[in-house]
Every structure is written in structure tokens, then in C-alpha cells.
C-alpha positions as CSV (number, residue, x, y, z in Angstrom):
1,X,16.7,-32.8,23.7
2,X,16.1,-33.2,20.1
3,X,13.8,-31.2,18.6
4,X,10.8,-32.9,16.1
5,X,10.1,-31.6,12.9
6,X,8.1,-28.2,12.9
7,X,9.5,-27.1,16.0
8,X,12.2,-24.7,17.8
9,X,13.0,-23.1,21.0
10,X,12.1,-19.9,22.0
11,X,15.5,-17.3,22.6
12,X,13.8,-14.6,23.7
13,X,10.7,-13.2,24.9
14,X,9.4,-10.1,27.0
15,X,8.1,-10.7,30.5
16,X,4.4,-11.0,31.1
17,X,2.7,-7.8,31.3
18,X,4.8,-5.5,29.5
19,X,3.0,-2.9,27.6
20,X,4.3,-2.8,23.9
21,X,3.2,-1.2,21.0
22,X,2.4,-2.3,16.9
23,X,5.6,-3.5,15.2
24,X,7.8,-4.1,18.8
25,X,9.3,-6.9,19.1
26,X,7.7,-9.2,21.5
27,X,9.8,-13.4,21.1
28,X,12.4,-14.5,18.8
29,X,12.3,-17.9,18.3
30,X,15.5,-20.3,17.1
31,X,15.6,-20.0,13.3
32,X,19.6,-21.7,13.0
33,X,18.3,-25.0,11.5
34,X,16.1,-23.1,9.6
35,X,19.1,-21.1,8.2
36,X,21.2,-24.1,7.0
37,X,18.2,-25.4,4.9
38,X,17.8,-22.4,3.6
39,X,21.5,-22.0,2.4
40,X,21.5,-26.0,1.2
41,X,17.7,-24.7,-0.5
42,X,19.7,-21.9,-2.6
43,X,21.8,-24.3,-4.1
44,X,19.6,-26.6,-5.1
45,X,17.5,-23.3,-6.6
46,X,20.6,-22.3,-8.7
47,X,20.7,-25.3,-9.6
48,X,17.3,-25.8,-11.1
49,X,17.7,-22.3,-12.2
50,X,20.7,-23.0,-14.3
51,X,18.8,-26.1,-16.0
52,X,15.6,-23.6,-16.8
53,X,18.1,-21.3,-18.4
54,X,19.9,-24.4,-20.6
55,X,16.3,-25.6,-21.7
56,X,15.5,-22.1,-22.9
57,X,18.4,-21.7,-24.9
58,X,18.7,-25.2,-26.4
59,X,14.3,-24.3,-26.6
60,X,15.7,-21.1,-28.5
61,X,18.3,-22.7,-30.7
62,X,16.0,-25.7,-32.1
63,X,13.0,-22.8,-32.7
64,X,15.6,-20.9,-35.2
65,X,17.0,-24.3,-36.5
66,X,13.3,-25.5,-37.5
67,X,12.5,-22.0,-38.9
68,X,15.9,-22.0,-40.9
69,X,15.1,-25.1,-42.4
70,X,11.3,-25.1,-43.2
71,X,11.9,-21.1,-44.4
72,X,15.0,-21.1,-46.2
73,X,17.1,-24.5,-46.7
74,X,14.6,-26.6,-47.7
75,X,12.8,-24.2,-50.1
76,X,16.6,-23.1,-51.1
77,X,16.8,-27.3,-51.9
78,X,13.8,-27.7,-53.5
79,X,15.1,-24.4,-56.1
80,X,18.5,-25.7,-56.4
81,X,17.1,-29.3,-57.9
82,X,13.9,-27.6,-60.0
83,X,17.0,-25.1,-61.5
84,X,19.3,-28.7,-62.4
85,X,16.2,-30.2,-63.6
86,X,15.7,-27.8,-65.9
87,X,19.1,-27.7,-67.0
88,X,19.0,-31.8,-67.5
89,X,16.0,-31.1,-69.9
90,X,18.1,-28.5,-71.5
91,X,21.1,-30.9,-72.2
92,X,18.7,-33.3,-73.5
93,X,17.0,-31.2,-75.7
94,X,20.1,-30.2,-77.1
95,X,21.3,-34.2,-77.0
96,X,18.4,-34.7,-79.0
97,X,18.2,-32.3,-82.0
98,X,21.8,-33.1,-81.9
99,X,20.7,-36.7,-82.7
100,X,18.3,-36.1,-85.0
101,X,21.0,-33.4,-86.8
102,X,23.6,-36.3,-87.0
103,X,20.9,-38.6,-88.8
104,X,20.4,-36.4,-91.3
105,X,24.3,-35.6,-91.6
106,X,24.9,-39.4,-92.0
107,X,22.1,-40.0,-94.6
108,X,24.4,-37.8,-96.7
109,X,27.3,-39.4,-96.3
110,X,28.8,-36.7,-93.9
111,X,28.9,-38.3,-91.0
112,X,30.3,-42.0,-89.8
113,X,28.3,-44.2,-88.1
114,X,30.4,-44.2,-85.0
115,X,29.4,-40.6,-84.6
116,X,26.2,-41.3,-84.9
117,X,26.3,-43.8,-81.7
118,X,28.2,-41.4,-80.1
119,X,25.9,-38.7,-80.2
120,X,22.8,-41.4,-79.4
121,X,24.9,-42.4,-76.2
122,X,25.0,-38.9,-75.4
123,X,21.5,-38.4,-75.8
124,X,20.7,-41.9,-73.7
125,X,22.9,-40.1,-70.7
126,X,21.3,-37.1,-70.7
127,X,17.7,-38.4,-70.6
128,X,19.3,-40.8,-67.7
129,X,20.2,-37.6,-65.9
130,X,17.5,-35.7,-66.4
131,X,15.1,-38.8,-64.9
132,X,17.7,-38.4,-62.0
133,X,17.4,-34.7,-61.6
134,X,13.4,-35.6,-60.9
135,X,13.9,-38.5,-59.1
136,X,16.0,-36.0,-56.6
137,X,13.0,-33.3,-56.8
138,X,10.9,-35.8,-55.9
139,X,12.4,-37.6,-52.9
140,X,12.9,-33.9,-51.6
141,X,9.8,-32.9,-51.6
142,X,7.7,-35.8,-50.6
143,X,10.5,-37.3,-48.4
144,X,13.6,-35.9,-47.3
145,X,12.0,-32.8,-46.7
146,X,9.4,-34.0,-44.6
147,X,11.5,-36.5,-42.7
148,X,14.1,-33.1,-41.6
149,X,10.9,-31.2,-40.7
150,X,9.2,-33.8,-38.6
151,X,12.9,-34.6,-37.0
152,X,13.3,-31.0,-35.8
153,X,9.5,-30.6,-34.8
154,X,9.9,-33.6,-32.5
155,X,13.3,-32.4,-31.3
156,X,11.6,-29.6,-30.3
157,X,8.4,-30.8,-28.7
158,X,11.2,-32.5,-26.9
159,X,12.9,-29.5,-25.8
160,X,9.8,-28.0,-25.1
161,X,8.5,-30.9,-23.0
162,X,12.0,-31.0,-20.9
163,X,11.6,-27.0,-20.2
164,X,8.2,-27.6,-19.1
165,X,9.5,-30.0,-17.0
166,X,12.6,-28.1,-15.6
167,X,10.4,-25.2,-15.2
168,X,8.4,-27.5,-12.8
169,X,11.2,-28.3,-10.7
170,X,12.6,-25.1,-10.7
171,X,8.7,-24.0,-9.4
172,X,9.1,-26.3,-6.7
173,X,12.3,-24.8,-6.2
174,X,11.3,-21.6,-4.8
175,X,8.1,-22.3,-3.1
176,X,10.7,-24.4,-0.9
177,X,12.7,-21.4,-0.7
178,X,10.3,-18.8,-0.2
179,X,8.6,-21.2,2.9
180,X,12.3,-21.4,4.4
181,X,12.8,-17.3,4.2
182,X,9.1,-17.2,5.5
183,X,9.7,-19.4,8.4
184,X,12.6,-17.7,9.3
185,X,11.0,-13.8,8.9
186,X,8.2,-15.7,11.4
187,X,11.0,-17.0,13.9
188,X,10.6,-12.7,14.8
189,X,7.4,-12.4,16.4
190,X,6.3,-8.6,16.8
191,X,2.9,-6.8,17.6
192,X,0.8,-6.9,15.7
193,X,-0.9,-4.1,17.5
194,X,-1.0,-2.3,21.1
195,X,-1.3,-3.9,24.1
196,X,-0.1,-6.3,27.1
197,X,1.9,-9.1,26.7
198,X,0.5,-12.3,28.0
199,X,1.8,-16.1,27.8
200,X,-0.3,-18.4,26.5
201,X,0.2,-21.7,28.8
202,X,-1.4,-25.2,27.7
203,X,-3.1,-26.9,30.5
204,X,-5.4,-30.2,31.0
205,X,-8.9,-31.0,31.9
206,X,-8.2,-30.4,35.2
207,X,-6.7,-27.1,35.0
208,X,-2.9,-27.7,35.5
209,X,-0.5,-26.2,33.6
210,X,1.5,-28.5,31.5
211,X,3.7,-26.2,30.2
212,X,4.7,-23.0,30.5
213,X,6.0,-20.1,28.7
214,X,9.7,-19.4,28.9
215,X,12.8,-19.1,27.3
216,X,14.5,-21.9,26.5
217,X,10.7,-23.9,25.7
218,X,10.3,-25.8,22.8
219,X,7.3,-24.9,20.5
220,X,5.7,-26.4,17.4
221,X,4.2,-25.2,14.6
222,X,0.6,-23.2,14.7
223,X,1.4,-23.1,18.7
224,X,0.0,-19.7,20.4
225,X,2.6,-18.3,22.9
226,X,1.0,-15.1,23.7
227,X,-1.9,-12.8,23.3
228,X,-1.9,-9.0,23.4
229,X,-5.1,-8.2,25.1
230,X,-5.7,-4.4,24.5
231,X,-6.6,-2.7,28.3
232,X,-9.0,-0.9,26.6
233,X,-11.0,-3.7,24.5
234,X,-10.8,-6.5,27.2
235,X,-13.1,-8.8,27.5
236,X,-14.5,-11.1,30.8
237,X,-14.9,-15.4,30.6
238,X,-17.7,-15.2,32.8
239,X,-19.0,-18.8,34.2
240,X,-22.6,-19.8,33.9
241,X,-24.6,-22.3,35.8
242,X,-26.6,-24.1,33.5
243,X,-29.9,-23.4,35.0
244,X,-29.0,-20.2,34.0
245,X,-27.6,-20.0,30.5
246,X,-31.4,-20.2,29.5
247,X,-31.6,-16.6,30.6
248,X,-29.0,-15.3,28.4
249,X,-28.7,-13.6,24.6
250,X,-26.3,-12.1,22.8
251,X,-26.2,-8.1,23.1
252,X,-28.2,-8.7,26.6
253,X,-26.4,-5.9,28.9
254,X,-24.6,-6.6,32.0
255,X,-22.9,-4.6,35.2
256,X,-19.3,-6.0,36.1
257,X,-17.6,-5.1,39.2
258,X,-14.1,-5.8,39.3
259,X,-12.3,-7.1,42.6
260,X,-9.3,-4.8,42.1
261,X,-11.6,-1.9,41.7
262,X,-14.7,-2.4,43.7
263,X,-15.2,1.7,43.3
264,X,-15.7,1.4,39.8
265,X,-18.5,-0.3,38.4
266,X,-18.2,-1.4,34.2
267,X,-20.6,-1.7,31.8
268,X,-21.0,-5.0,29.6
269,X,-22.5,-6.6,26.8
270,X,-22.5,-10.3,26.2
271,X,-20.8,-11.3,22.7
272,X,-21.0,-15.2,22.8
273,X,-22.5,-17.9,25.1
274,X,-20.7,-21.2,24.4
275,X,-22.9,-24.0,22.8
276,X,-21.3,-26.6,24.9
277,X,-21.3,-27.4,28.5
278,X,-17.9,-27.7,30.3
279,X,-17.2,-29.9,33.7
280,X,-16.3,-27.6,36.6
281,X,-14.2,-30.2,38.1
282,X,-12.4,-32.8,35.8
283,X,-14.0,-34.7,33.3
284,X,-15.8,-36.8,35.5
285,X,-18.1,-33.9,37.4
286,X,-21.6,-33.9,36.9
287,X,-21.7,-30.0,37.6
288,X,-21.5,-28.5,34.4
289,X,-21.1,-25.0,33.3
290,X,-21.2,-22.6,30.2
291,X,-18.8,-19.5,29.5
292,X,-20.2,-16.0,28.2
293,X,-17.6,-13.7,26.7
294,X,-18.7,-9.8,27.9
295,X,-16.8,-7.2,26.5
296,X,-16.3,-4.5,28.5
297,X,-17.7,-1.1,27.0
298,X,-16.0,1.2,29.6
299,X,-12.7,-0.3,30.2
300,X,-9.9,2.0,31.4
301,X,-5.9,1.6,30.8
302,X,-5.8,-0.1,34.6
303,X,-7.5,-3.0,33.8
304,X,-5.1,-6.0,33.4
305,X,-5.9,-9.7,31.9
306,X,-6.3,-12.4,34.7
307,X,-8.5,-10.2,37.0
308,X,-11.7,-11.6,38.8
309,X,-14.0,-10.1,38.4
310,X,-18.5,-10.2,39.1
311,X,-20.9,-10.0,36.4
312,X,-24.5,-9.1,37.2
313,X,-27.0,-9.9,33.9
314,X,-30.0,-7.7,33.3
315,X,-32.7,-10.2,32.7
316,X,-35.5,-7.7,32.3
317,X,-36.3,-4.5,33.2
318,X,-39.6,-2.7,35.1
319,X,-40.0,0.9,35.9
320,X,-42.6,2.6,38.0
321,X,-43.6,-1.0,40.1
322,X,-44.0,-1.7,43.6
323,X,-40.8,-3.6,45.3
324,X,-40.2,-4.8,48.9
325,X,-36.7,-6.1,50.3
326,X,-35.5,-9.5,49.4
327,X,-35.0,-9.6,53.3
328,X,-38.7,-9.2,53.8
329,X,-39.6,-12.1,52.0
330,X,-40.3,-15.6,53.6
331,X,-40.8,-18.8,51.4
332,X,-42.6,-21.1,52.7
333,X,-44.5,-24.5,50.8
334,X,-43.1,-23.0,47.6
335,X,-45.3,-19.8,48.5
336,X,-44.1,-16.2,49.3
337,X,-45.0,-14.2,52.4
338,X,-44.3,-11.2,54.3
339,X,-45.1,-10.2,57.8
340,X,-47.6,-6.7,58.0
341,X,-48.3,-4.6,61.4
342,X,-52.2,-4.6,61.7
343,X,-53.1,-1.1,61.5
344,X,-56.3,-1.7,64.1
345,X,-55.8,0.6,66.8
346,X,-55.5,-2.4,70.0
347,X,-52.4,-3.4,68.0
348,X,-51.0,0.0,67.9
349,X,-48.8,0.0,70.6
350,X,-47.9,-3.9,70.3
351,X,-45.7,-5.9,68.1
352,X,-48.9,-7.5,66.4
353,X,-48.6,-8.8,62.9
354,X,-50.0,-11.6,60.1
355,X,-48.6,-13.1,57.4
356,X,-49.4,-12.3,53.9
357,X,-49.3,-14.0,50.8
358,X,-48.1,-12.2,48.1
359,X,-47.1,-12.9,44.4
360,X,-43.6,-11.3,43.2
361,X,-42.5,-10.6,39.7
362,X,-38.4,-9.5,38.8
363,X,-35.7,-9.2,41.3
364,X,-31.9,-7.7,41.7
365,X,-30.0,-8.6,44.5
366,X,-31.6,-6.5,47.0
367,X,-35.1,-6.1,45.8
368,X,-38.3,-8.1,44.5
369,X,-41.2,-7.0,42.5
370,X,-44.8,-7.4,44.5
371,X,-46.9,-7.9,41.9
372,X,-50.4,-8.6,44.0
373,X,-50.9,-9.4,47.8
374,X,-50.3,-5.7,50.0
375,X,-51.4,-2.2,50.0
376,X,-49.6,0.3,49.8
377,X,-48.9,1.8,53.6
378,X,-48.6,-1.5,54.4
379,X,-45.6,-1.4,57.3
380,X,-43.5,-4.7,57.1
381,X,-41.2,-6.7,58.9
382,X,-38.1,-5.7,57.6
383,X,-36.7,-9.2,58.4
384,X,-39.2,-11.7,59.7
385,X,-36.9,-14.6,59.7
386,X,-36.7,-14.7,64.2
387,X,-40.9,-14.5,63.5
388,X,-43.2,-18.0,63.8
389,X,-43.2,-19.0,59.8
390,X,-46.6,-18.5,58.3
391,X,-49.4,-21.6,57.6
392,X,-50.1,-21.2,54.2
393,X,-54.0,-22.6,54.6
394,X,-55.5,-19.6,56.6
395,X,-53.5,-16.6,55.6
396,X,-55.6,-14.2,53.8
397,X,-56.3,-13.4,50.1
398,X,-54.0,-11.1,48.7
399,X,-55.4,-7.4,48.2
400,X,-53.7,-4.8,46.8
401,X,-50.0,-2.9,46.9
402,X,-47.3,-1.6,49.5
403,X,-45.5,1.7,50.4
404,X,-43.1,1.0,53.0
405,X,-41.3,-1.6,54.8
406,X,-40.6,-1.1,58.7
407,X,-37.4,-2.6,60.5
């Protein structure tokens, strides 16, 4: 089976329910292909590593070679020519008062007109030379100079640009590599903290597990494959009708009773009521349910995840009220009753008894709230259900409150 990009195979993992603590190891997951990219990555990292270190060194070189020549050759240049020109205008001040010397020489007949030209000639090259020398002093500095300068600037901006450039790829480089050595440090999966390993399974709508957790199972990337639900911080999915999620808020308290231990009775407290109904039976079920996280404030190191458990919300409380049995308690036409013994002394040795209406306020599973309707002594049918129902036209107005219930 080939395995798709961002995915491996699990080698190893602990069985369901073992206990482990922070830092054990829990999976280890197939980290081979993994390892030959990352040896093929450090390659390529040298590589681009070796390049940064060229650029920097040809970046170095160029730096020095543009200082050297706009701090010392080309002011060194620009001295040389200035020291020649001044020698040029030396030579032809000397050509010149040698000139006008050999004038005066030949005016006295001292000197032969040849020498004369000779010495004019020599005068002629040495103003040629000297226009030279400036010439050269000036193409230096308004030229040549420049045009070496603005040659090794660009070479370097060049340099510069290719480092940037190199330094870039050699960027990319290692955040390759550091992903690679990250995804193989995460092919080890350990606790992150205490508690029992479970698998986390993907199902369907329906319920049915599509696959499983197992050795051997292939697992893409960002896929949970198991929780460590702490025995001591657990936490119950409880399912609510939706006639009832009305009666529900976060922080609202809770009893639980757990079917594995039915002799000890939890505390709860509601943490989060989902905002969105779920079909109870496949997508296409009108009955429709919401879940309530509880976390349970009294949980002890027996508890295990996957238990059933029964939740019993606190709606509201009462103290110091008058309650009767649920059992006692007839509804009829959407009205409440409950059977009383007369108390008029013919009836006291028979069975006799009338219905009474009676309003009710809260209830638990075993008792309602009477809020009008009896008085207290009243006696009551414990449980009037084998009794005639009531007719709620001529029973009488309710009166006051109740004491006891008879069976």
C-alpha cells in the first residue's frame, strides 16, 4: 500500500488503558522516508551553505578592493600626475628662460641661429608635455577615476545582491531541514502528562468505526491517535433531549452515578452545552439531541474513560416546602390530583376517600413540591393508580398543605 504525502504507519504503540506518566513513551510512528529526505536535505544545505560562504568572501574581497582604490590608488594617481605636472611646468620654465637667454646670446653674436631653433624646439616640447601632463590630471579626475569607482561600486552591489540572494536560498535551506528533524523528533510520541492511554478511532454519522487504532495503521498529518484522560480530571458527554437543553447553564451542578460504581455517588458541574443539535440515529432522524461536557469534581483513580454513566441536573432548589410522592400524584385533563382519607368520623373505619386538586411546584425523581391544594395531616393514597380517576369538574377548591402520605 503506498502511502500519500503527509502520512506514515504507526510501529508501535501501548495498549489501550495503560497508565503512563509525563515524558513516557506512548507510539512511535515510521519516520524511514522521513530520514532519507532529511540526509538528501543536508546536502542540498551544505550546499547552499558553501555558496553563502563564497558570496561573503567574494562580498569581502570587492569591499577592500573598492576601499583600496577610492582611499589610496586613485588619490596615490591623482599625486603622481599633479607631482609630473609640476615637473612639466618646471622643464618649461627652464625651456623658456633658456630661450629668451639664447636670444640675447645670439643678438651678440654668440650664439648661431641653429641653436637658437634648437632651444625654441625644446621649449615647443616642453610646453607640449606639460599640456599633456594636465590633460592626464584631468581625464583622472573627472573620468578615469570615476569610471574605476563606479565599476567596483556596481561590482559590488552585484556581489551584494547575489549574497542576498544566496542567503535566501540558503534560508529556505534550513527551514526545510529543521521541518524534516522536526517531523522526525514528532514520529516519537510521548506524554505529555499523566494518565490513561486511549485510542482515538474515526467513525461516521452513524457511529461505526471506520478505522481503528493499531499497529501497522496508516495516519496522516494533524490525525489524533490517542488521548490521555487523567482518572482524576475526567469528564462525562452527557446526552440531552432537546426539550431539555433549555434547562441547562454553564456552572449549573449536577449528581452522577456511575454504573460501575452505583455505591458511589459524584459530584458535577456542567462546563459546556453544545450549540448544535446532533441526530440520535443517522443523519436522517428527526430526534435530535445536545451533549453537556460535566467534569467530575470528585473523581477517584478507579474511574476509567468509556464508562456509562447517569447524570441527574439540579434545576432549582427549595428548602423548608411541603412535598408528597411522585407516586401519589394522578394527572388527569392536564390537572394534578391526589386521593385524601376523609377524616369525618362514618369514614373512619372504611376505605373512604376524594380527590383533590392540588398545584405542584419542583420535583426530583421521587418527590414533588405541593405548592396549594392539602392540609397538612392530610393522609394520602400512597399510590392511587388501582383508584376510580378523579372528574376534574366537581372536585373541590384547593385549601391549604399536607403532613403525611398513607400507603
Amino acid at each position: 500500500m503506498e502511502e500519500k504525502p503527509g502520512s506514515t504507519r504507526i510501529i508501535s504503540i501501548l495498549p489501550e488503558g495503560t497508565p503512563v506518566k509525563k515524558g513516557d513513551l506512548v507510539c512511535e510512528l515510521d519516520s524511514a522516508s522521513f530520514r532519507d529526505e532529511l540526509k538528501a536535505q543536508q546536502i542540498r544545505w551544505l550546499q547552499a551553505k558553501s555558496y553563502v560562504e563564497q558570496a561573503a568572501s567574494m562580498l569581502a574581497v570587492n569591499e577592500i578592493t573598492l576601499r583600496e582604490y577610492r582611499e589610496g590608488i586613485f588619490p596615490q594617481d591623482v599625486q603622481l600626475v599633479r607631482q609630473y605636472v609640476q615637473t612639466c611646468e618646471i622643464d618649461q620654465d627652464r625651456a623658456r628662460r633658456n630661450v629668451e637667454w639664447s636670444r640675447g646670446v645670439k643678438e651678440k653674436g654668440l650664439r648661431t641661429s641653429s641653436q637658437l631653433r634648437a632651444d625654441e624646439l625644446n621649449l615647443q616640447q616642453a610646453e607640449f608635455v606639460l599640456s599633456e601632463a594636465k590633460g592626464m590630471l584631468v581625464r583622472l579626475e573627472k573620468y578615469t577615476g570615476p569610471k574605476i569607482l563606479k565599476s567596483l561600486e556596481a561590482k559590488l552591489a552585484s556581489i551584494r545582491a547575489d549574497k542576498l540572494a544566496q542567503d535566501a536560498s540558503f534560508a529556505l535551506e534550513v527551514e526545510r531541514l529543521q521541518r524534516l528533524e522536526k517531523n522526525i523528533a514528532a514520529c516519537t510520541l510521548k506524554a505529555p502528562s499523566d494518565g490513561v492511554v486511549v485510542y482515538v478511532s474515526q467513525s461516521n454519522g452513524w457511529g461505526r468505526v471506520e478505522m481503528s487504532i493499531q499497529e501497522g495503521v496508516t495516519v496522516r498529518q494533524d490525525q489524533p491517535i490517542f488521548q490521555l484522560p487523567d482518572p482524576k480530571r475526567m469528564r462525562i458527554k452527557a446526552r440531552i433531549n432537546e426539550t431539555k437543553v433549555a434547562l441547562l447553564r454553564n456552572g449549573q451542578e449536577c449528581s452522577v452515578k456511575m454504573d460501575a460504581y452505583p455505591d458511589k455517588p459524584l459530584r458535577g458541574r456542567v462546563t459546556d452545552i453544545t450549540a448544535i443539535s446532533t441526530p440520535v440515529n443517522g443523519p436522517f432522524s428527526d430526534v435530535r439531541v445536545y451533549f453537556a461536557l460535566i467534569s467530575v469534581e470528585d473523581a477517584f483513580e478507579g474511574l476509567r474513560p468509556g464508562l456509562s454513566a447517569e447524570v441527574t441536573f439540579l434545576h432549582d432548589r427549595r428548602t423548608q416546602v411541603d412535598r408528597v410522592p411522585i407516586a401519589a400524584v394522578r394527572q388527569v385533563g392536564g390537572e394534578s390530583f391526589v386521593a385524601v382519607f376523609d377524616r369525618t368520623p362514618a369514614a373512619k373505619d372504611k376505605a373512604a376517600f376524594h380527590w383533590q386538586k392540588v398545584d405542584l411546584g419542583l420535583s426530583d425523581s421521587d418527590y414533588v413540591e405541593v405548592v396549594s391544594g392539602v392540609r397538612e395531616g392530610d393522609r394520602l393514597v400512597a399510590n392511587p393508580l388501582h383508584l376510580d380517576p378523579p372528574a376534574p369538574a366537581s372536585t373541590p377548591t384547593p385549601t391549604s398543605r399536607i403532613a403525611s402520605a398513607a400507603p
